[in-house]
């Protein structure tokens, strides 16, 4: 083997590193140019290792090739998923965000706070909530923050939060229902509700209904979460509370499909009752992986999408839609089945014990 090539390997890696830095800092590159560039770089990088033995050539070739493919995917992702870059302010607005002590919820809270909104962080754990508040205070340079407790697995806690907001707030412009769980086995709340159903859907149903009158007086918006991986959803009303059987993939997917159906149904009801509240669903993105580079991009896009819905005209002028990448996306036939949505509404009213006097309809 000719070891004189070894110093060149360091150079190749450094060249590649610099290319990544250069590409990831460019705002836009036409796809054709990117592909041509990638092809050229692959060829020239491979040319330099020609003098190594064939096995090493193969390994280095495969590594370099995979590297460029990943870079191309990353660039493609950033070009095809638009960012919400508008600088609209929210100075006179009040926003309530649940599950806002970490992840997407925290990022959206920080972004809206930096646009001037007053933020009510509704968190399950008050200590984690305090830390989140400190972080936002520092990074968004604002003091217009307050903290409230909510535990979606406890209907009483949801009613308490709603009561507190209705008694203390004069307006509520945006309600962002956020926060979910994905568990490996069957757990039930104290009142016997399966935990995915309670936390990822029923809690949002109850909180949205309880706060609808206040939102309505400020021409408000409701944002609800939904994932795209719905293939395992069956939404059998008879087994929605996992009384007949339990499957962890199905219960998570069911909770996401339920949010899509609820969004449409609530939008239809608001339109029929002339309640000026826009209700839309945002894409929660894919499940996080340990491959941080892409996970971070997905998380960032999910945040952009939520900010877009909370701030833009789109988020006010359309209702009953599902947004991904700051655009309306089509949903499956099942997610637009009005008969199923009506059944789900009745089921949810029963399970949350939503009283007539609590509901605006
Ligand atoms: N497509 C998919 O299949 C898919 C996509 C995305 C996420 N997931 C799964 O969903 C789970 C959550 O995802 P994520 O980390 O992105 O979370 P997330 O939706 O951002 O939710 C996390 C937030 O929800 C809060 N929360 C959790 N349970 C709560 C409750 N009972 N009451 C009030 N707040 C509650 C958390 O508070 P604490 O800090 O107190 O826990 C945290 O603030 C993960 O297991 C993830 O793998 C699946």
Short mmCIF file of C-alpha atoms and ligand atoms in Angstrom, two decimals:
data_model
loop_
_atom_site.label_atom_id
_atom_site.label_comp_id
_atom_site.label_asym_id
_atom_site.label_seq_id
_atom_site.Cartn_x
_atom_site.Cartn_y
_atom_site.Cartn_z
CA UNK A 1 0.00 0.00 0.00
CA UNK A 2 1.21 3.49 -0.79
CA UNK A 3 1.08 5.36 2.56
CA UNK A 4 2.02 8.66 0.91
CA UNK A 5 -1.69 9.13 0.26
CA UNK A 6 -2.48 9.37 4.02
CA UNK A 7 -1.84 13.12 4.43
CA UNK A 8 -4.24 13.65 1.52
CA UNK A 9 -7.06 11.97 3.46
CA UNK A 10 -6.91 14.72 6.07
CA UNK A 11 -7.12 17.25 3.26
CA UNK A 12 -10.10 15.47 1.70
CA UNK A 13 -11.97 15.50 5.01
CA UNK A 14 -11.16 19.16 5.59
CA UNK A 15 -12.37 20.01 2.05
CA UNK A 16 -15.60 18.15 2.70
CA UNK A 17 -16.09 19.93 6.04
CA UNK A 18 -15.62 23.31 4.41
CA UNK A 19 -18.06 22.38 1.64
CA UNK A 20 -20.71 21.46 4.23
CA UNK A 21 -20.21 24.72 6.07
CA UNK A 22 -20.45 26.64 2.80
CA UNK A 23 -23.57 24.83 1.58
CA UNK A 24 -25.49 24.92 4.85
CA UNK A 25 -25.02 28.69 5.06
CA UNK A 26 -26.42 29.38 1.61
CA UNK A 27 -30.07 30.40 1.63
CA UNK A 28 -30.93 28.99 -1.72
CA UNK A 29 -29.24 26.98 -4.45
CA UNK A 30 -31.05 25.75 -7.56
CA UNK A 31 -31.45 21.96 -7.29
CA UNK A 32 -29.73 21.33 -10.63
CA UNK A 33 -26.58 23.18 -9.50
CA UNK A 34 -26.48 21.33 -6.22
CA UNK A 35 -26.66 17.97 -7.92
CA UNK A 36 -23.97 18.91 -10.46
CA UNK A 37 -21.74 20.18 -7.69
CA UNK A 38 -22.27 17.08 -5.61
CA UNK A 39 -21.51 14.85 -8.57
CA UNK A 40 -18.28 16.77 -9.34
CA UNK A 41 -17.15 16.70 -5.71
CA UNK A 42 -17.82 12.97 -5.47
CA UNK A 43 -15.75 12.32 -8.59
CA UNK A 44 -12.83 14.50 -7.50
CA UNK A 45 -12.80 13.09 -3.94
CA UNK A 46 -12.81 9.56 -5.31
CA UNK A 47 -10.04 10.46 -7.80
CA UNK A 48 -7.68 11.31 -4.94
CA UNK A 49 -7.99 7.89 -3.36
CA UNK A 50 -7.29 5.97 -6.58
CA UNK A 51 -3.90 4.92 -5.27
CA UNK A 52 -5.26 3.09 -2.21
CA UNK A 53 -6.04 -0.65 -2.27
CA UNK A 54 -9.46 -1.50 -3.79
CA UNK A 55 -11.11 -2.42 -0.48
CA UNK A 56 -10.19 0.92 1.14
CA UNK A 57 -11.22 2.72 -2.06
CA UNK A 58 -14.61 1.05 -1.82
CA UNK A 59 -15.09 2.01 1.84
CA UNK A 60 -13.97 5.61 1.35
CA UNK A 61 -16.07 5.84 -1.81
CA UNK A 62 -19.14 4.58 0.05
CA UNK A 63 -18.57 7.02 2.96
CA UNK A 64 -18.05 10.00 0.64
CA UNK A 65 -21.02 9.03 -1.52
CA UNK A 66 -23.35 8.62 1.53
CA UNK A 67 -22.10 11.92 2.87
CA UNK A 68 -23.06 13.76 -0.32
CA UNK A 69 -26.41 12.01 -0.51
CA UNK A 70 -27.18 13.15 3.07
CA UNK A 71 -26.08 16.66 2.23
CA UNK A 72 -28.31 16.65 -0.87
CA UNK A 73 -31.27 15.47 1.22
CA UNK A 74 -30.65 18.17 3.80
CA UNK A 75 -30.50 20.85 1.11
CA UNK A 76 -33.56 19.46 -0.64
CA UNK A 77 -35.42 19.53 2.68
CA UNK A 78 -34.50 23.14 3.38
CA UNK A 79 -35.50 24.21 -0.15
CA UNK A 80 -38.81 22.36 -0.33
CA UNK A 81 -40.04 23.18 3.20
CA UNK A 82 -40.50 26.94 3.34
CA UNK A 83 -39.60 28.90 6.42
CA UNK A 84 -41.89 31.37 8.06
CA UNK A 85 -39.66 34.40 7.97
CA UNK A 86 -42.28 37.16 8.25
CA UNK A 87 -41.62 39.58 11.09
CA UNK A 88 -45.28 40.19 12.07
CA UNK A 89 -45.59 41.36 15.70
CA UNK A 90 -48.06 40.11 18.31
CA UNK A 91 -47.79 43.01 20.78
CA UNK A 92 -51.41 43.14 21.95
CA UNK A 93 -52.00 39.38 21.82
CA UNK A 94 -52.26 36.76 24.54
CA UNK A 95 -51.25 33.19 23.72
CA UNK A 96 -51.72 30.08 25.85
CA UNK A 97 -49.37 27.19 25.02
CA UNK A 98 -49.64 23.82 26.71
CA UNK A 99 -46.66 21.47 27.10
CA UNK A 100 -44.39 24.48 26.69
CA UNK A 101 -41.55 23.63 29.06
CA UNK A 102 -39.53 21.84 26.37
CA UNK A 103 -39.28 20.86 22.70
CA UNK A 104 -41.58 22.40 20.11
CA UNK A 105 -43.83 24.04 22.73
CA UNK A 106 -40.93 25.90 24.34
CA UNK A 107 -39.50 27.03 20.98
CA UNK A 108 -42.87 28.36 19.79
CA UNK A 109 -43.42 30.12 23.14
CA UNK A 110 -40.02 31.79 22.85
CA UNK A 111 -40.61 32.84 19.24
CA UNK A 112 -44.06 34.34 19.94
CA UNK A 113 -42.77 36.05 23.10
CA UNK A 114 -40.01 37.66 21.06
CA UNK A 115 -42.75 39.01 18.74
CA UNK A 116 -44.29 40.79 21.73
CA UNK A 117 -47.08 38.36 22.71
CA UNK A 118 -47.98 37.79 26.33
CA UNK A 119 -47.48 34.07 26.91
CA UNK A 120 -49.23 31.79 29.38
CA UNK A 121 -47.11 28.68 29.70
CA UNK A 122 -49.29 25.77 30.78
CA UNK A 123 -47.09 22.97 32.07
CA UNK A 124 -47.50 19.70 33.93
CA UNK A 125 -44.52 20.28 36.19
CA UNK A 126 -44.24 23.74 37.75
CA UNK A 127 -40.51 23.53 38.41
CA UNK A 128 -39.80 22.68 34.75
CA UNK A 129 -42.23 25.47 33.84
CA UNK A 130 -40.27 27.98 35.98
CA UNK A 131 -37.06 26.99 34.21
CA UNK A 132 -38.75 27.43 30.82
CA UNK A 133 -39.97 30.88 31.89
CA UNK A 134 -36.47 31.89 32.94
CA UNK A 135 -35.12 30.72 29.58
CA UNK A 136 -37.74 32.70 27.61
CA UNK A 137 -37.30 35.79 29.79
CA UNK A 138 -33.60 35.76 29.00
CA UNK A 139 -33.63 34.77 25.33
CA UNK A 140 -36.72 36.73 24.21
CA UNK A 141 -36.02 39.64 26.52
CA UNK A 142 -39.57 39.84 27.88
CA UNK A 143 -41.38 39.79 31.21
CA UNK A 144 -44.85 39.28 29.72
CA UNK A 145 -45.01 35.66 30.85
CA UNK A 146 -47.07 33.68 33.29
CA UNK A 147 -47.17 30.07 34.35
CA UNK A 148 -50.14 27.80 34.96
CA UNK A 149 -50.50 24.13 35.77
CA UNK A 150 -52.15 21.57 33.54
CA UNK A 151 -52.10 17.80 33.49
CA UNK A 152 -53.94 16.40 30.50
CA UNK A 153 -54.35 13.04 32.17
CA UNK A 154 -56.53 14.72 34.81
CA UNK A 155 -59.78 16.35 33.60
CA UNK A 156 -60.07 18.30 36.87
CA UNK A 157 -56.70 19.95 36.22
CA UNK A 158 -57.92 21.01 32.74
CA UNK A 159 -61.11 22.48 34.24
CA UNK A 160 -59.06 24.32 36.89
CA UNK A 161 -56.80 25.88 34.26
CA UNK A 162 -59.79 26.90 32.13
CA UNK A 163 -61.48 28.42 35.18
CA UNK A 164 -58.33 30.36 36.08
CA UNK A 165 -57.97 31.71 32.52
CA UNK A 166 -61.66 32.62 32.19
CA UNK A 167 -61.57 34.46 35.54
CA UNK A 168 -58.26 36.31 35.09
CA UNK A 169 -57.86 37.03 31.40
CA UNK A 170 -59.73 39.64 29.41
CA UNK A 171 -58.66 38.17 26.08
CA UNK A 172 -57.18 35.04 24.58
CA UNK A 173 -55.99 35.29 20.99
CA UNK A 174 -54.32 31.95 20.41
CA UNK A 175 -54.66 28.59 22.13
CA UNK A 176 -51.89 26.19 21.14
CA UNK A 177 -52.66 22.67 22.23
CA UNK A 178 -49.31 20.93 22.38
CA UNK A 179 -47.76 18.02 24.23
CA UNK A 180 -48.09 14.32 23.74
CA UNK A 181 -47.02 10.98 25.14
CA UNK A 182 -46.06 7.74 23.46
CA UNK A 183 -45.94 4.83 25.90
CA UNK A 184 -45.07 1.17 25.61
CA UNK A 185 -47.95 -0.30 27.51
CA UNK A 186 -51.49 0.32 28.65
CA UNK A 187 -51.89 2.90 31.40
CA UNK A 188 -55.14 4.43 32.59
CA UNK A 189 -55.88 7.74 34.27
CA UNK A 190 -57.58 7.75 37.67
CA UNK A 191 -60.93 7.95 35.92
CA UNK A 192 -60.13 4.95 33.70
CA UNK A 193 -59.26 6.70 30.41
CA UNK A 194 -56.41 5.20 28.36
CA UNK A 195 -53.50 7.66 28.73
CA UNK A 196 -52.78 8.33 24.98
CA UNK A 197 -56.46 9.03 24.41
CA UNK A 198 -56.63 11.33 27.45
CA UNK A 199 -53.36 13.21 26.95
CA UNK A 200 -53.01 13.39 23.17
CA UNK A 201 -56.64 14.09 22.31
CA UNK A 202 -59.40 14.30 24.97
CA UNK A 203 -57.57 16.97 26.99
CA UNK A 204 -57.37 19.18 23.88
CA UNK A 205 -61.06 18.57 23.14
CA UNK A 206 -62.04 19.65 26.65
CA UNK A 207 -59.70 22.65 26.93
CA UNK A 208 -60.68 24.00 23.47
CA UNK A 209 -64.38 23.75 24.29
CA UNK A 210 -63.96 25.39 27.72
CA UNK A 211 -61.99 28.34 26.33
CA UNK A 212 -64.00 28.83 23.14
CA UNK A 213 -66.13 31.72 24.46
CA UNK A 214 -63.05 33.76 25.47
CA UNK A 215 -61.30 32.95 22.17
CA UNK A 216 -64.42 33.94 20.31
CA UNK A 217 -64.46 37.42 21.89
CA UNK A 218 -60.93 38.04 20.54
CA UNK A 219 -61.47 36.50 17.05
CA UNK A 220 -59.06 33.83 18.21
CA UNK A 221 -57.32 30.78 16.84
CA UNK A 222 -56.92 27.21 18.05
CA UNK A 223 -53.96 25.11 16.94
CA UNK A 224 -54.12 21.36 17.40
CA UNK A 225 -51.41 18.75 16.78
CA UNK A 226 -51.56 15.81 14.37
CA UNK A 227 -48.99 13.39 13.00
CA UNK A 228 -48.86 11.94 9.51
CA UNK A 229 -48.20 8.31 10.39
CA UNK A 230 -51.83 7.27 10.49
CA UNK A 231 -51.62 3.90 8.74
CA UNK A 232 -52.15 2.01 11.99
CA UNK A 233 -55.14 4.13 13.11
CA UNK A 234 -58.47 2.26 13.21
CA UNK A 235 -60.52 4.65 15.36
CA UNK A 236 -63.05 2.00 16.35
CA UNK A 237 -65.37 3.96 18.60
CA UNK A 238 -66.19 0.76 20.58
CA UNK A 239 -62.51 0.25 21.38
CA UNK A 240 -61.28 3.85 21.47
CA UNK A 241 -60.61 3.52 25.19
CA UNK A 242 -58.70 0.23 24.60
CA UNK A 243 -61.29 -1.79 26.49
CA UNK A 244 -61.26 -4.72 24.03
CA UNK A 245 -57.57 -4.67 23.03
CA UNK A 246 -54.47 -2.44 23.20
CA UNK A 247 -51.86 -1.74 20.55
CA UNK A 248 -49.33 1.01 21.25
CA UNK A 249 -48.97 2.10 17.60
CA UNK A 250 -52.73 2.15 17.09
CA UNK A 251 -53.49 4.21 20.20
CA UNK A 252 -50.95 6.91 19.23
CA UNK A 253 -52.18 7.01 15.62
CA UNK A 254 -55.81 7.08 16.80
CA UNK A 255 -55.09 10.12 18.96
CA UNK A 256 -53.64 11.93 15.91
CA UNK A 257 -56.53 10.98 13.64
CA UNK A 258 -58.94 12.08 16.40
CA UNK A 259 -57.30 15.54 16.43
CA UNK A 260 -57.75 15.84 12.65
CA UNK A 261 -61.43 14.88 12.90
CA UNK A 262 -61.96 17.19 15.88
CA UNK A 263 -60.33 20.11 14.03
CA UNK A 264 -62.71 19.76 11.08
CA UNK A 265 -65.75 19.21 13.23
CA UNK A 266 -64.99 22.18 15.50
CA UNK A 267 -64.40 24.39 12.45
CA UNK A 268 -67.74 23.29 10.95
CA UNK A 269 -69.56 23.95 14.22
CA UNK A 270 -67.94 27.36 14.67
CA UNK A 271 -68.86 28.35 11.11
CA UNK A 272 -72.47 27.19 11.59
CA UNK A 273 -72.79 29.08 14.90
CA UNK A 274 -70.95 32.16 13.49
CA UNK A 275 -68.24 31.87 16.14
CA UNK A 276 -65.20 33.76 14.81
CA UNK A 277 -62.56 31.24 15.86
CA UNK A 278 -60.20 29.61 13.34
CA UNK A 279 -59.22 26.02 14.15
CA UNK A 280 -56.36 24.33 12.34
CA UNK A 281 -54.08 21.36 12.81
CA UNK A 282 -50.30 21.50 12.64
CA UNK A 283 -48.00 18.66 11.65
CA UNK A 284 -46.03 17.40 14.67
CA UNK A 285 -43.30 16.01 12.42
CA UNK A 286 -41.85 12.55 12.48
CA UNK A 287 -40.79 10.62 15.56
CA UNK A 288 -37.42 11.82 16.84
CA UNK A 289 -34.44 9.68 16.01
CA UNK A 290 -30.91 9.62 17.35
CA UNK A 291 -29.77 11.06 13.99
CA UNK A 292 -29.78 14.58 15.37
CA UNK A 293 -28.95 16.46 12.20
CA UNK A 294 -32.22 15.58 10.48
CA UNK A 295 -34.26 15.47 13.70
CA UNK A 296 -33.24 19.06 14.40
CA UNK A 297 -34.43 20.12 10.92
CA UNK A 298 -37.77 18.37 11.42
CA UNK A 299 -38.25 19.95 14.81
CA UNK A 300 -37.37 23.36 13.38
CA UNK A 301 -39.86 22.95 10.52
CA UNK A 302 -42.61 21.90 12.93
CA UNK A 303 -41.94 25.07 14.95
CA UNK A 304 -42.02 27.28 11.80
CA UNK A 305 -45.32 25.70 10.83
CA UNK A 306 -46.84 26.43 14.26
CA UNK A 307 -45.58 30.03 14.29
CA UNK A 308 -47.02 30.52 10.80
CA UNK A 309 -50.45 29.34 11.99
CA UNK A 310 -50.34 31.51 15.11
CA UNK A 311 -49.20 34.68 13.37
CA UNK A 312 -50.08 34.73 9.67
CA UNK A 313 -53.29 35.67 7.87
CA UNK A 314 -53.51 32.05 6.63
CA UNK A 315 -53.96 30.87 10.19
CA UNK A 316 -56.94 33.21 10.60
CA UNK A 317 -58.55 33.11 7.18
CA UNK A 318 -58.77 29.33 6.86
CA UNK A 319 -60.27 26.92 9.33
CA UNK A 320 -60.58 23.13 9.61
CA UNK A 321 -57.33 22.48 7.74
CA UNK A 322 -54.15 20.54 8.30
CA UNK A 323 -50.90 22.47 7.77
CA UNK A 324 -47.47 21.12 7.07
CA UNK A 325 -44.45 23.17 5.91
CA UNK A 326 -46.60 26.33 6.34
CA UNK A 327 -49.07 25.10 3.69
CA UNK A 328 -52.44 23.36 3.72
CA UNK A 329 -52.00 19.65 3.08
CA UNK A 330 -54.57 17.06 2.02
CA UNK A 331 -55.77 14.65 4.66
CA UNK A 332 -56.94 11.06 4.18
CA UNK A 333 -60.58 10.19 3.48
CA UNK A 334 -60.97 8.88 7.02
CA UNK A 335 -59.76 12.17 8.46
CA UNK A 336 -62.54 13.99 6.59
CA UNK A 337 -65.32 11.52 7.38
CA UNK A 338 -68.06 13.74 8.88
CA UNK A 339 -70.13 10.84 10.23
CA UNK A 340 -67.09 9.51 12.10
CA UNK A 341 -66.27 13.04 13.34
CA UNK A 342 -69.81 13.40 14.72
CA UNK A 343 -69.56 10.03 16.51
CA UNK A 344 -66.19 11.04 17.93
CA UNK A 345 -67.62 14.35 19.16
CA UNK A 346 -70.39 12.54 21.07
CA UNK A 347 -67.92 10.02 22.47
CA UNK A 348 -65.61 12.86 23.60
CA UNK A 349 -68.45 14.83 25.20
CA UNK A 350 -69.36 11.73 27.18
CA UNK A 351 -65.78 10.86 28.21
CA UNK A 352 -64.86 14.42 29.26
CA UNK A 353 -68.27 14.91 30.87
CA UNK A 354 -68.57 18.23 29.02
CA UNK A 355 -71.72 19.88 30.34
CA UNK A 356 -74.13 21.95 28.28
CA UNK A 357 -73.39 25.07 30.32
CA UNK A 358 -69.65 24.60 29.69
CA UNK A 359 -70.09 24.47 25.93
CA UNK A 360 -70.76 27.42 23.65
CA UNK A 361 -72.78 25.26 21.19
N1 LIG B 1 -45.23 10.36 14.33
C1 LIG B 1 -45.00 9.87 15.51
O1 LIG B 1 -45.18 8.71 15.75
C2 LIG B 1 -44.52 10.79 16.58
C3 LIG B 1 -44.22 12.09 16.25
C4 LIG B 1 -43.79 12.97 17.26
C5 LIG B 1 -43.70 12.49 18.56
N2 LIG B 1 -43.99 11.19 18.83
C6 LIG B 1 -43.86 10.66 20.20
O2 LIG B 1 -44.65 11.42 21.09
C7 LIG B 1 -43.96 11.57 22.34
C8 LIG B 1 -43.84 13.04 22.72
O3 LIG B 1 -43.14 13.70 21.67
P1 LIG B 1 -42.34 15.06 21.85
O4 LIG B 1 -41.16 14.87 22.73
O5 LIG B 1 -42.19 15.67 20.50
O6 LIG B 1 -43.33 15.80 22.76
P2 LIG B 1 -44.23 17.03 22.64
O7 LIG B 1 -45.40 16.70 21.80
O8 LIG B 1 -43.43 18.25 22.37
O9 LIG B 1 -44.69 17.01 24.16
C9 LIG B 1 -43.83 17.21 25.23
C10 LIG B 1 -44.50 18.19 26.18
O10 LIG B 1 -45.76 17.64 26.58
C11 LIG B 1 -45.83 17.70 27.99
N3 LIG B 1 -46.72 16.67 28.50
C12 LIG B 1 -46.59 15.34 28.41
N4 LIG B 1 -47.60 14.75 29.06
C13 LIG B 1 -48.37 15.73 29.58
C14 LIG B 1 -49.54 15.75 30.36
N5 LIG B 1 -50.14 14.64 30.79
N6 LIG B 1 -50.07 16.94 30.71
C15 LIG B 1 -49.49 18.09 30.32
N7 LIG B 1 -48.38 18.14 29.59
C16 LIG B 1 -47.82 16.96 29.22
C17 LIG B 1 -44.41 17.49 28.43
O11 LIG B 1 -44.23 17.90 29.76
P3 LIG B 1 -43.12 17.20 30.69
O12 LIG B 1 -41.82 17.91 30.37
O13 LIG B 1 -43.60 17.48 32.05
O14 LIG B 1 -43.08 15.76 30.33
C18 LIG B 1 -43.69 18.39 27.43
O15 LIG B 1 -43.76 19.71 27.80
C19 LIG B 1 -42.59 10.94 22.18
O16 LIG B 1 -42.61 9.66 22.79
C20 LIG B 1 -42.43 10.83 20.69
O17 LIG B 1 -41.64 9.75 20.29
C21 LIG B 1 -44.41 10.34 17.88
#
